[in-house]
């Protein structure tokens, strides 16, 4: 391998400028022009979720005021002092160009930002070329299709976004390869992988990546400079304050069979929890990737640490786990968990939304990146979504609106749950000759019928429209149930369809289902 694709200066990160122009930038111009950038435009949301963690770690090194960096451990000992420092960095309005150059050119060893550097390619392990071998000692790469999310691998791989085969792999342009490298390190699967021989044993299985099947939430400002500064997580108590913090590109390679280094803030917290190792094989011209090695990086237990961008939900055993991504669940349904601080003991909002500067709240939105997956090999759908400026309604800033949003959300969820039940009851009454429309109906979950899914598919988009109309300050004293019940009734009628006079059972079924839904309304608010 030879170098030649330097991520500091190669245009590989797609962004949209405040002028509306779409361009691609390297790390250097991205940081120097962050105050002129409106948004990231990566087309692979899992890559964006990983890239933002990398950028946040770099921001902690580059962002400074009065010569003091955001990752200064002395300042971080007192959270109030750290918030003051962050506020001073924000008031600068942009990153110091000299600080950007100093970090990229002098503070990080040469070659570490090169995607194809022979000794230390960016976020890769060059040892894999000799350690990933078959039983005869020949090189055993994983294939470029394994690198790219959405491409099928193996004989039975499903075709998702294009027709690719392992027998005729299509090279990946270097910028896109960098995107998918990030996605693999943050969202890669567990289970069977390319074997890696370090001792006499060829271990061929690994653990899931740290963000597997999860959602990430970021405070999103009108410009990327502010977004990145706010993305730097505050000091976390569970990290080790005695050890030197480092990102993978700042330190030497870890020994895969030795204990993991201590979890430190902020570099290792954001970029040091990988469970996979990767190595890209470039084309001769260094502009594309023709093959790749992807395998395990460690079998040591993952160190417990709170990811700063995730919602935690309480499990039945009392422990908390990250909220899982669901491609069918819109972002507005998570707003209560993002706005409420202490009101729901079963949910913990992301630490990155704590202690945001009050002067910025009116303009701050929430950006979510999700990847619906199982714990092993199945990838279903990835997505991203952005709210309107809702962080002005954080519970500690505007408790009245925060709880109003919570009431609207609960009303919408109650109507959706009741619609699901009512549609299944209706199907049972309409199709089971032994079912009594006036008696208690027992649902067979193995045979729910088509009406429930059809009704919910219609309900949730309508509920979202109603939610945003209701989630306004002048609506905070209104009764919130009616709009969602009416949306559910409309969805139910559309799912069942027209009923003629001869469809007596269907008519009775719909009447029973409508009565179930109407029961959500207060007695003073009949349909």
Coordinates of C-alpha atoms in Angstrom, one line a residue:
X1 CA 0.0 0.0 0.0
X2 CA 1.0 3.6 -0.5
X3 CA -0.4 6.8 0.9
X4 CA -2.1 9.5 -1.1
X5 CA -5.6 10.1 0.2
X6 CA -5.0 12.6 3.0
X7 CA -8.3 13.3 4.8
X8 CA -7.0 16.6 6.1
X9 CA -7.2 18.1 2.6
X10 CA -9.0 15.7 0.3
X11 CA -12.6 16.8 -0.4
X12 CA -14.5 13.8 1.2
X13 CA -17.0 15.3 3.6
X14 CA -20.1 16.7 1.9
X15 CA -21.6 19.8 3.5
X16 CA -24.0 22.6 2.6
X17 CA -22.8 26.1 3.1
X18 CA -24.9 28.9 4.6
X19 CA -25.1 30.2 1.0
X20 CA -26.9 27.0 0.0
X21 CA -24.0 25.7 -2.0
X22 CA -23.1 22.0 -1.6
X23 CA -19.4 21.2 -1.5
X24 CA -17.0 18.6 -0.2
X25 CA -14.3 19.5 2.2
X26 CA -11.4 17.8 4.1
X27 CA -10.9 18.1 7.9
X28 CA -8.9 21.3 7.5
X29 CA -11.3 23.4 5.5
X30 CA -14.3 21.9 7.4
X31 CA -12.9 23.3 10.7
X32 CA -11.7 26.6 9.2
X33 CA -15.1 27.2 7.5
X34 CA -17.3 25.6 10.2
X35 CA -18.9 29.0 10.9
X36 CA -19.9 29.2 7.2
X37 CA -21.4 25.7 7.0
X38 CA -25.1 25.0 7.6
X39 CA -25.2 21.2 7.6
X40 CA -23.5 17.9 6.9
X41 CA -24.8 16.1 3.8
X42 CA -23.6 12.6 4.2
X43 CA -26.0 10.2 2.5
X44 CA -25.2 7.4 5.0
X45 CA -26.7 8.4 8.4
X46 CA -24.6 5.8 10.3
X47 CA -21.5 7.3 8.9
X48 CA -22.7 10.8 9.9
X49 CA -23.3 9.6 13.5
X50 CA -19.7 8.2 13.6
X51 CA -18.2 11.3 11.9
X52 CA -19.8 13.6 14.4
X53 CA -18.2 11.8 17.3
X54 CA -14.8 12.0 15.5
X55 CA -15.4 15.7 14.8
X56 CA -16.5 16.3 18.4
X57 CA -13.3 14.7 19.7
X58 CA -11.2 16.8 17.4
X59 CA -13.2 19.9 18.4
X60 CA -12.2 19.3 22.0
X61 CA -8.5 19.6 20.9
X62 CA -9.0 22.5 18.5
X63 CA -11.7 24.6 20.2
X64 CA -10.0 27.1 22.6
X65 CA -10.4 30.5 24.2
X66 CA -7.5 32.5 25.7
X67 CA -5.2 29.6 25.0
X68 CA -7.3 27.1 27.0
X69 CA -8.6 24.1 25.2
X70 CA -12.0 22.4 25.7
X71 CA -10.3 19.2 26.8
X72 CA -8.3 20.9 29.5
X73 CA -8.5 18.6 32.5
X74 CA -7.8 21.3 35.0
X75 CA -10.8 23.3 33.9
X76 CA -12.9 20.2 33.6
X77 CA -12.5 19.4 37.3
X78 CA -15.2 22.0 37.9
X79 CA -18.2 21.6 35.6
X80 CA -19.2 25.3 36.0
X81 CA -15.7 26.4 34.9
X82 CA -15.9 24.1 31.9
X83 CA -19.3 25.6 30.9
X84 CA -17.8 29.1 31.2
X85 CA -14.9 28.0 28.9
X86 CA -17.4 26.5 26.4
X87 CA -19.3 29.8 26.4
X88 CA -16.1 31.7 25.7
X89 CA -15.3 29.4 22.8
X90 CA -18.7 29.9 21.4
X91 CA -18.3 33.7 21.6
X92 CA -15.2 33.4 19.4
X93 CA -17.7 32.5 16.6
X94 CA -15.2 30.3 14.7
X95 CA -12.2 28.0 15.1
X96 CA -8.8 29.6 15.2
X97 CA -7.2 28.7 11.8
X98 CA -3.8 28.4 13.5
X99 CA -5.2 26.0 16.1
X100 CA -6.6 23.9 13.3
X101 CA -3.3 23.7 11.5
X102 CA -1.4 23.1 14.7
X103 CA -3.5 20.1 15.6
X104 CA -3.7 18.5 12.1
X105 CA 0.0 19.1 11.2
X106 CA 2.0 19.1 14.4
X107 CA 0.0 17.6 17.3
X108 CA -0.9 14.4 15.4
X109 CA 2.0 12.2 14.0
X110 CA 2.5 12.4 10.2
X111 CA 0.4 10.1 8.1
X112 CA -2.3 9.4 10.7
X113 CA -5.0 11.2 8.7
X114 CA -4.0 9.4 5.4
X115 CA -6.6 6.8 4.5
X116 CA -4.0 4.6 2.8
X117 CA -0.8 5.3 4.8
X118 CA 1.5 2.3 4.8
X119 CA 2.2 2.4 8.6
X120 CA -0.8 3.9 10.3
X121 CA -3.8 4.5 7.9
X122 CA -6.6 6.5 9.5
X123 CA -8.7 4.4 12.0
X124 CA -7.2 1.1 10.5
X125 CA -4.9 -1.6 11.6
X126 CA -2.1 -2.5 9.0
X127 CA -1.4 -5.7 10.9
X128 CA -4.5 -7.3 9.4
X129 CA -2.7 -7.9 6.1
X130 CA -0.5 -10.6 7.7
X131 CA -2.9 -11.7 10.5
X132 CA -6.0 -12.4 8.4
X133 CA -4.9 -15.4 6.5
X134 CA -6.4 -18.7 5.5
X135 CA -5.3 -22.2 6.7
X136 CA -2.5 -22.2 4.2
X137 CA -1.2 -18.8 5.2
X138 CA -2.5 -16.9 2.2
X139 CA -4.1 -13.5 2.6
X140 CA -7.8 -13.7 3.4
X141 CA -9.5 -10.4 2.9
X142 CA -13.2 -9.8 3.7
X143 CA -14.0 -8.3 0.4
X144 CA -15.0 -4.7 -0.5
X145 CA -18.7 -5.7 -0.4
X146 CA -18.3 -6.4 3.3
X147 CA -17.2 -2.9 3.8
X148 CA -20.1 -1.1 2.2
X149 CA -23.3 -1.2 4.1
X150 CA -26.2 -2.2 1.9
X151 CA -24.2 -4.4 -0.4
X152 CA -24.9 -8.2 -0.3
X153 CA -22.1 -10.5 0.8
X154 CA -21.7 -14.2 0.4
X155 CA -23.9 -16.4 -1.7
X156 CA -27.2 -15.6 0.0
X157 CA -26.7 -11.9 0.6
X158 CA -29.9 -9.9 0.0
X159 CA -29.8 -7.1 -2.7
X160 CA -30.7 -3.8 -1.0
X161 CA -29.3 -0.9 -2.9
X162 CA -27.6 -2.4 -5.9
X163 CA -26.6 -5.6 -7.7
X164 CA -23.1 -6.6 -6.4
X165 CA -21.4 -9.9 -6.1
X166 CA -18.3 -11.1 -4.4
X167 CA -17.1 -12.6 -7.7
X168 CA -17.1 -9.2 -9.5
X169 CA -16.7 -6.6 -6.7
X170 CA -17.1 -2.9 -7.7
X171 CA -14.5 -0.6 -6.3
X172 CA -15.6 2.1 -3.9
X173 CA -14.5 5.7 -4.3
X174 CA -12.1 6.7 -1.5
X175 CA -14.4 9.3 0.0
X176 CA -17.3 6.8 0.3
X177 CA -14.9 4.1 1.6
X178 CA -14.1 6.5 4.5
X179 CA -17.8 7.0 5.2
X180 CA -18.4 3.2 5.3
X181 CA -15.2 2.7 7.4
X182 CA -16.8 4.9 10.1
X183 CA -20.1 3.1 9.8
X184 CA -18.5 -0.3 10.2
X185 CA -16.5 0.8 13.3
X186 CA -19.5 2.3 15.0
X187 CA -22.3 0.0 13.8
X188 CA -20.7 -3.2 12.7
X189 CA -22.2 -6.7 13.5
X190 CA -21.3 -9.3 16.0
X191 CA -20.8 -13.0 15.3
X192 CA -18.8 -14.6 12.4
X193 CA -16.2 -12.4 10.8
X194 CA -12.9 -12.8 8.9
X195 CA -10.6 -14.9 11.1
X196 CA -7.6 -13.2 12.6
X197 CA -4.6 -15.2 13.6
X198 CA -2.5 -13.7 16.4
X199 CA -1.6 -16.8 18.4
X200 CA -1.9 -20.4 17.1
X201 CA -5.7 -19.9 17.2
X202 CA -7.6 -18.3 14.3
X203 CA -10.4 -16.5 16.1
X204 CA -13.3 -15.7 13.7
X205 CA -16.0 -14.0 15.7
X206 CA -16.4 -10.6 17.3
X207 CA -18.7 -8.4 19.3
X208 CA -21.1 -5.8 18.1
X209 CA -19.9 -2.2 17.5
X210 CA -20.7 0.3 20.3
X211 CA -23.6 2.0 18.4
X212 CA -25.1 -1.2 17.0
X213 CA -29.0 -0.8 16.5
X214 CA -29.0 2.6 18.3
X215 CA -30.1 6.2 17.9
X216 CA -28.0 9.3 18.4
X217 CA -29.3 12.8 19.1
X218 CA -27.4 16.0 18.7
X219 CA -28.2 19.6 19.5
X220 CA -28.3 21.2 16.0
X221 CA -27.4 24.8 15.6
X222 CA -27.8 27.1 12.5
X223 CA -24.0 26.7 11.8
X224 CA -21.6 23.8 12.1
X225 CA -19.2 25.6 14.4
X226 CA -21.8 25.9 17.1
X227 CA -23.1 22.4 16.5
X228 CA -19.6 20.9 17.0
X229 CA -18.8 22.9 20.1
X230 CA -22.1 21.8 21.6
X231 CA -21.3 18.2 20.6
X232 CA -18.3 18.1 22.8
X233 CA -19.5 16.2 25.9
X234 CA -19.1 17.6 29.3
X235 CA -16.7 15.8 31.7
X236 CA -18.2 12.5 32.8
X237 CA -17.5 11.0 36.2
X238 CA -17.1 7.4 35.1
X239 CA -14.1 8.2 33.0
X240 CA -10.5 7.8 34.3
X241 CA -9.0 11.2 35.2
X242 CA -5.5 9.9 36.0
X243 CA -4.7 8.5 32.5
X244 CA -3.7 10.4 29.4
X245 CA -6.6 10.7 26.9
X246 CA -6.0 9.8 23.3
X247 CA -7.9 9.1 20.1
X248 CA -6.8 6.1 17.9
X249 CA -5.0 8.4 15.4
X250 CA -3.1 10.0 18.3
X251 CA -1.5 6.9 19.9
X252 CA 0.1 3.7 19.0
X253 CA -1.9 0.6 18.1
X254 CA -3.3 -1.4 21.0
X255 CA -2.4 -5.0 21.5
X256 CA -5.6 -7.0 20.7
X257 CA -5.0 -9.6 23.4
X258 CA -4.2 -7.2 26.2
X259 CA -6.6 -5.3 28.5
X260 CA -8.2 -2.3 27.1
X261 CA -6.8 1.1 28.0
X262 CA -8.7 3.1 30.6
X263 CA -11.8 5.0 29.4
X264 CA -10.8 8.7 29.3
X265 CA -12.5 11.9 28.4
X266 CA -13.2 13.0 25.7
X267 CA -11.2 11.2 23.1
X268 CA -11.5 7.6 24.1
X269 CA -15.1 8.2 25.2
X270 CA -16.0 9.2 21.6
X271 CA -13.6 7.2 19.5
X272 CA -12.0 4.5 21.6
X273 CA -14.8 1.9 22.1
X274 CA -14.5 0.1 18.7
X275 CA -14.9 -3.7 18.7
X276 CA -13.8 -4.1 15.0
X277 CA -10.5 -3.7 13.2
X278 CA -10.4 -2.8 9.5
X279 CA -7.9 -2.3 6.7
X280 CA -8.7 -0.8 3.3
X281 CA -6.9 -2.0 0.2
X282 CA -6.6 0.9 -2.3
X283 CA -6.5 0.8 -6.1
X284 CA -3.1 1.5 -7.7
X285 CA -4.0 5.2 -8.2
X286 CA -5.1 5.6 -4.5
X287 CA -8.5 7.0 -5.5
X288 CA -10.7 4.0 -4.7
X289 CA -10.8 0.9 -2.5
X290 CA -10.8 -2.5 -4.2
X291 CA -10.7 -4.8 -1.1
X292 CA -10.9 -4.7 2.6
X293 CA -10.2 -6.6 5.8
X294 CA -12.8 -6.4 8.6
X295 CA -12.4 -8.5 11.7
X296 CA -12.4 -8.2 15.5
X297 CA -10.2 -5.8 17.4
X298 CA -10.6 -7.2 21.0
X299 CA -12.4 -9.8 23.0
X300 CA -12.0 -7.9 26.3
X301 CA -15.3 -6.9 28.0
X302 CA -16.5 -3.5 26.9
X303 CA -16.0 -0.8 29.5
X304 CA -19.2 0.6 30.9
X305 CA -19.6 4.2 30.0
X306 CA -22.5 6.5 29.1
X307 CA -22.7 7.5 25.5
X308 CA -23.4 11.3 25.5
X309 CA -25.8 11.3 22.6
X310 CA -28.2 8.4 23.5
X311 CA -31.5 8.2 25.3
X312 CA -31.5 5.4 28.0
X313 CA -34.7 3.4 28.8
X314 CA -35.2 1.4 31.9
X315 CA -35.5 -2.4 31.4
X316 CA -37.7 -4.7 33.4
X317 CA -34.7 -5.7 35.5
X318 CA -34.2 -2.0 36.5
X319 CA -31.1 -1.4 34.4
X320 CA -30.9 1.1 31.6
X321 CA -30.1 0.5 28.0
X322 CA -29.9 2.7 24.9
X323 CA -33.1 3.3 23.0
X324 CA -33.1 1.2 19.9
X325 CA -33.6 2.6 16.4
X326 CA -37.0 1.9 14.8
X327 CA -37.4 3.0 11.2
X328 CA -41.2 3.2 11.6
X329 CA -41.0 5.5 14.6
X330 CA -40.8 9.3 13.8
X331 CA -38.5 11.6 15.7
X332 CA -41.3 13.6 17.3
X333 CA -42.3 10.6 19.3
X334 CA -39.1 10.9 21.2
X335 CA -39.5 14.6 22.1
X336 CA -40.8 14.0 25.6
X337 CA -37.6 12.0 26.4
X338 CA -35.4 14.8 25.0
X339 CA -37.2 17.7 26.8
X340 CA -38.0 16.2 30.2
X341 CA -35.1 16.2 32.7
X342 CA -36.4 14.5 35.9
X343 CA -40.1 13.9 35.3
X344 CA -39.8 10.4 34.0
X345 CA -37.7 8.1 36.2
X346 CA -37.7 5.4 33.5
X347 CA -36.0 7.5 30.8
X348 CA -32.7 9.4 30.8
X349 CA -32.2 12.0 28.2
X350 CA -28.8 12.4 26.4
X351 CA -26.1 14.2 28.4
X352 CA -25.4 16.3 25.3
X353 CA -28.7 18.1 25.8
X354 CA -27.9 19.1 29.4
X355 CA -26.8 22.6 30.4
X356 CA -27.0 24.1 26.9
X357 CA -26.4 27.9 26.8
X358 CA -29.8 29.6 27.4
X359 CA -29.1 32.3 24.8
X360 CA -28.8 29.7 22.1
X361 CA -31.9 27.6 23.0
X362 CA -34.4 29.5 20.7
X363 CA -32.5 28.5 17.6
X364 CA -31.5 24.9 18.5
X365 CA -33.0 21.9 16.9
X366 CA -32.4 18.2 17.4
X367 CA -30.8 16.0 14.8
X368 CA -31.3 12.2 15.1
X369 CA -29.3 9.5 13.3
X370 CA -30.6 5.9 13.6
X371 CA -29.9 2.5 12.2
X372 CA -32.4 -0.2 12.7
X373 CA -30.5 -3.5 13.0
X374 CA -30.6 -6.7 15.0
X375 CA -27.7 -7.5 17.4
X376 CA -25.8 -9.7 14.8
X377 CA -26.0 -9.5 11.1
X378 CA -29.3 -8.0 9.9
X379 CA -29.4 -4.4 8.8
X380 CA -32.9 -3.1 8.1
X381 CA -33.0 0.6 7.5
X382 CA -31.1 3.8 8.4
X383 CA -32.5 7.2 8.7
X384 CA -32.0 10.8 9.9
X385 CA -34.4 13.4 11.0
X386 CA -34.4 17.0 12.4
X387 CA -36.9 18.7 14.5
X388 CA -37.9 22.4 14.5
X389 CA -36.3 24.6 17.2
X390 CA -37.7 22.6 20.2
X391 CA -34.8 22.9 22.7
X392 CA -36.2 26.2 23.9
X393 CA -38.8 23.9 25.6
X394 CA -36.4 22.0 27.7
X395 CA -38.0 21.3 31.1
X396 CA -35.5 23.5 33.0
X397 CA -36.0 26.4 30.6
X398 CA -39.8 26.2 30.0
X399 CA -41.5 23.5 32.2
X400 CA -45.0 24.4 31.1
X401 CA -44.3 23.8 27.4
X402 CA -42.2 20.7 28.2
X403 CA -45.1 19.1 30.0
X404 CA -47.5 20.2 27.3
X405 CA -45.4 18.5 24.7
X406 CA -45.4 15.4 27.0
X407 CA -49.2 15.5 27.2
X408 CA -49.5 15.7 23.4
X409 CA -47.1 12.8 22.9
X410 CA -48.9 10.6 25.5
X411 CA -52.2 11.4 23.9
X412 CA -50.9 10.5 20.5
X413 CA -49.4 7.2 21.8
X414 CA -52.6 6.3 23.6
X415 CA -54.6 6.9 20.5
X416 CA -52.2 4.8 18.4
X417 CA -52.2 1.9 20.9
X418 CA -56.0 2.0 21.2
X419 CA -56.3 2.1 17.4
X420 CA -54.2 -1.0 17.0
X421 CA -56.4 -2.8 19.5
X422 CA -59.7 -1.5 18.1
X423 CA -58.7 -2.5 14.5
X424 CA -57.8 -6.1 15.7
X425 CA -61.1 -6.3 17.5
X426 CA -63.0 -5.2 14.5
X427 CA -61.3 -7.8 12.3
X428 CA -62.1 -10.5 14.7
X429 CA -65.8 -9.5 14.8
X430 CA -66.0 -9.2 11.1
X431 CA -64.4 -12.5 10.2
X432 CA -65.3 -14.8 13.1
X433 CA -68.9 -16.0 13.0
X434 CA -68.7 -17.0 16.6
X435 CA -67.6 -13.6 17.8
X436 CA -70.3 -11.6 19.6
X437 CA -70.0 -7.8 18.9
X438 CA -71.5 -6.9 22.2
X439 CA -69.3 -9.3 24.3
X440 CA -65.6 -9.2 25.3
X441 CA -63.4 -10.1 22.3
X442 CA -60.2 -12.0 22.7
X443 CA -57.5 -11.1 20.1
X444 CA -55.5 -13.8 18.4
X445 CA -52.1 -12.1 18.0
X446 CA -51.1 -14.8 15.4
X447 CA -54.0 -13.6 13.2
X448 CA -54.3 -9.9 13.7
X449 CA -55.8 -9.2 10.3
X450 CA -54.8 -6.5 7.9
X451 CA -56.8 -3.6 9.3
X452 CA -54.5 -2.7 12.2
X453 CA -51.3 -2.3 10.2
X454 CA -53.3 -0.4 7.5
X455 CA -54.9 1.9 10.0
X456 CA -51.6 2.6 11.8
X457 CA -49.8 3.4 8.5
X458 CA -52.4 6.1 8.0
X459 CA -52.6 7.3 11.6
X460 CA -49.0 8.1 12.4
X461 CA -48.4 10.7 9.6
X462 CA -51.7 12.3 10.5
X463 CA -50.8 12.2 14.2
X464 CA -47.5 14.0 13.5
X465 CA -49.3 16.8 11.7
X466 CA -51.7 17.2 14.7
X467 CA -48.8 17.0 17.1
X468 CA -46.9 19.9 15.6
X469 CA -50.1 22.0 15.5
X470 CA -50.8 21.2 19.1
X471 CA -47.1 21.7 20.2
X472 CA -47.3 25.4 20.3
X473 CA -47.4 27.8 23.3
X474 CA -50.9 29.1 22.6
X475 CA -52.2 25.5 22.8
X476 CA -50.7 24.6 26.2
X477 CA -54.0 24.8 28.1
X478 CA -56.1 23.0 25.5
X479 CA -57.6 19.5 25.6
X480 CA -55.1 17.4 23.6
X481 CA -57.0 14.1 23.1
X482 CA -59.5 15.0 20.5
X483 CA -57.3 15.7 17.5
X484 CA -55.5 12.3 17.9
X485 CA -58.8 10.4 18.5
X486 CA -60.3 12.0 15.4
X487 CA -57.1 11.1 13.4
X488 CA -57.4 7.5 14.6
X489 CA -61.1 7.3 13.7
X490 CA -60.4 8.6 10.2
X491 CA -57.5 6.1 9.8
X492 CA -59.8 3.2 11.0
X493 CA -62.5 4.1 8.5
X494 CA -60.0 4.3 5.7
X495 CA -58.5 0.9 6.6
X496 CA -61.9 -0.8 6.8
X497 CA -63.1 0.9 3.6
X498 CA -66.7 1.4 2.4
X499 CA -69.4 -0.7 4.1
X500 CA -72.6 -1.6 2.3
X501 CA -75.9 -2.4 3.9
X502 CA -75.3 -6.1 3.4
X503 CA -72.0 -6.0 5.3
X504 CA -73.8 -6.3 8.7
X505 CA -70.9 -7.9 10.5
X506 CA -68.4 -5.3 9.1
X507 CA -70.7 -2.5 10.1
X508 CA -71.0 -3.9 13.6
X509 CA -67.3 -4.4 13.8
X510 CA -66.6 -0.8 12.8
X511 CA -69.1 0.5 15.3
X512 CA -67.5 -1.4 18.1
X513 CA -64.0 -0.2 17.1
X514 CA -65.1 3.4 16.9
X515 CA -66.6 3.1 20.4
X516 CA -63.3 1.7 21.7
X517 CA -61.5 4.7 20.3
X518 CA -64.1 7.2 21.5
X519 CA -63.6 6.0 25.0
X520 CA -60.3 7.9 25.1
X521 CA -62.2 11.2 25.1
X522 CA -63.3 12.9 28.3
X523 CA -67.0 12.4 29.0
X524 CA -67.6 16.1 28.2
X525 CA -66.0 15.7 24.7
X526 CA -68.1 13.1 22.8
X527 CA -67.4 12.4 19.2

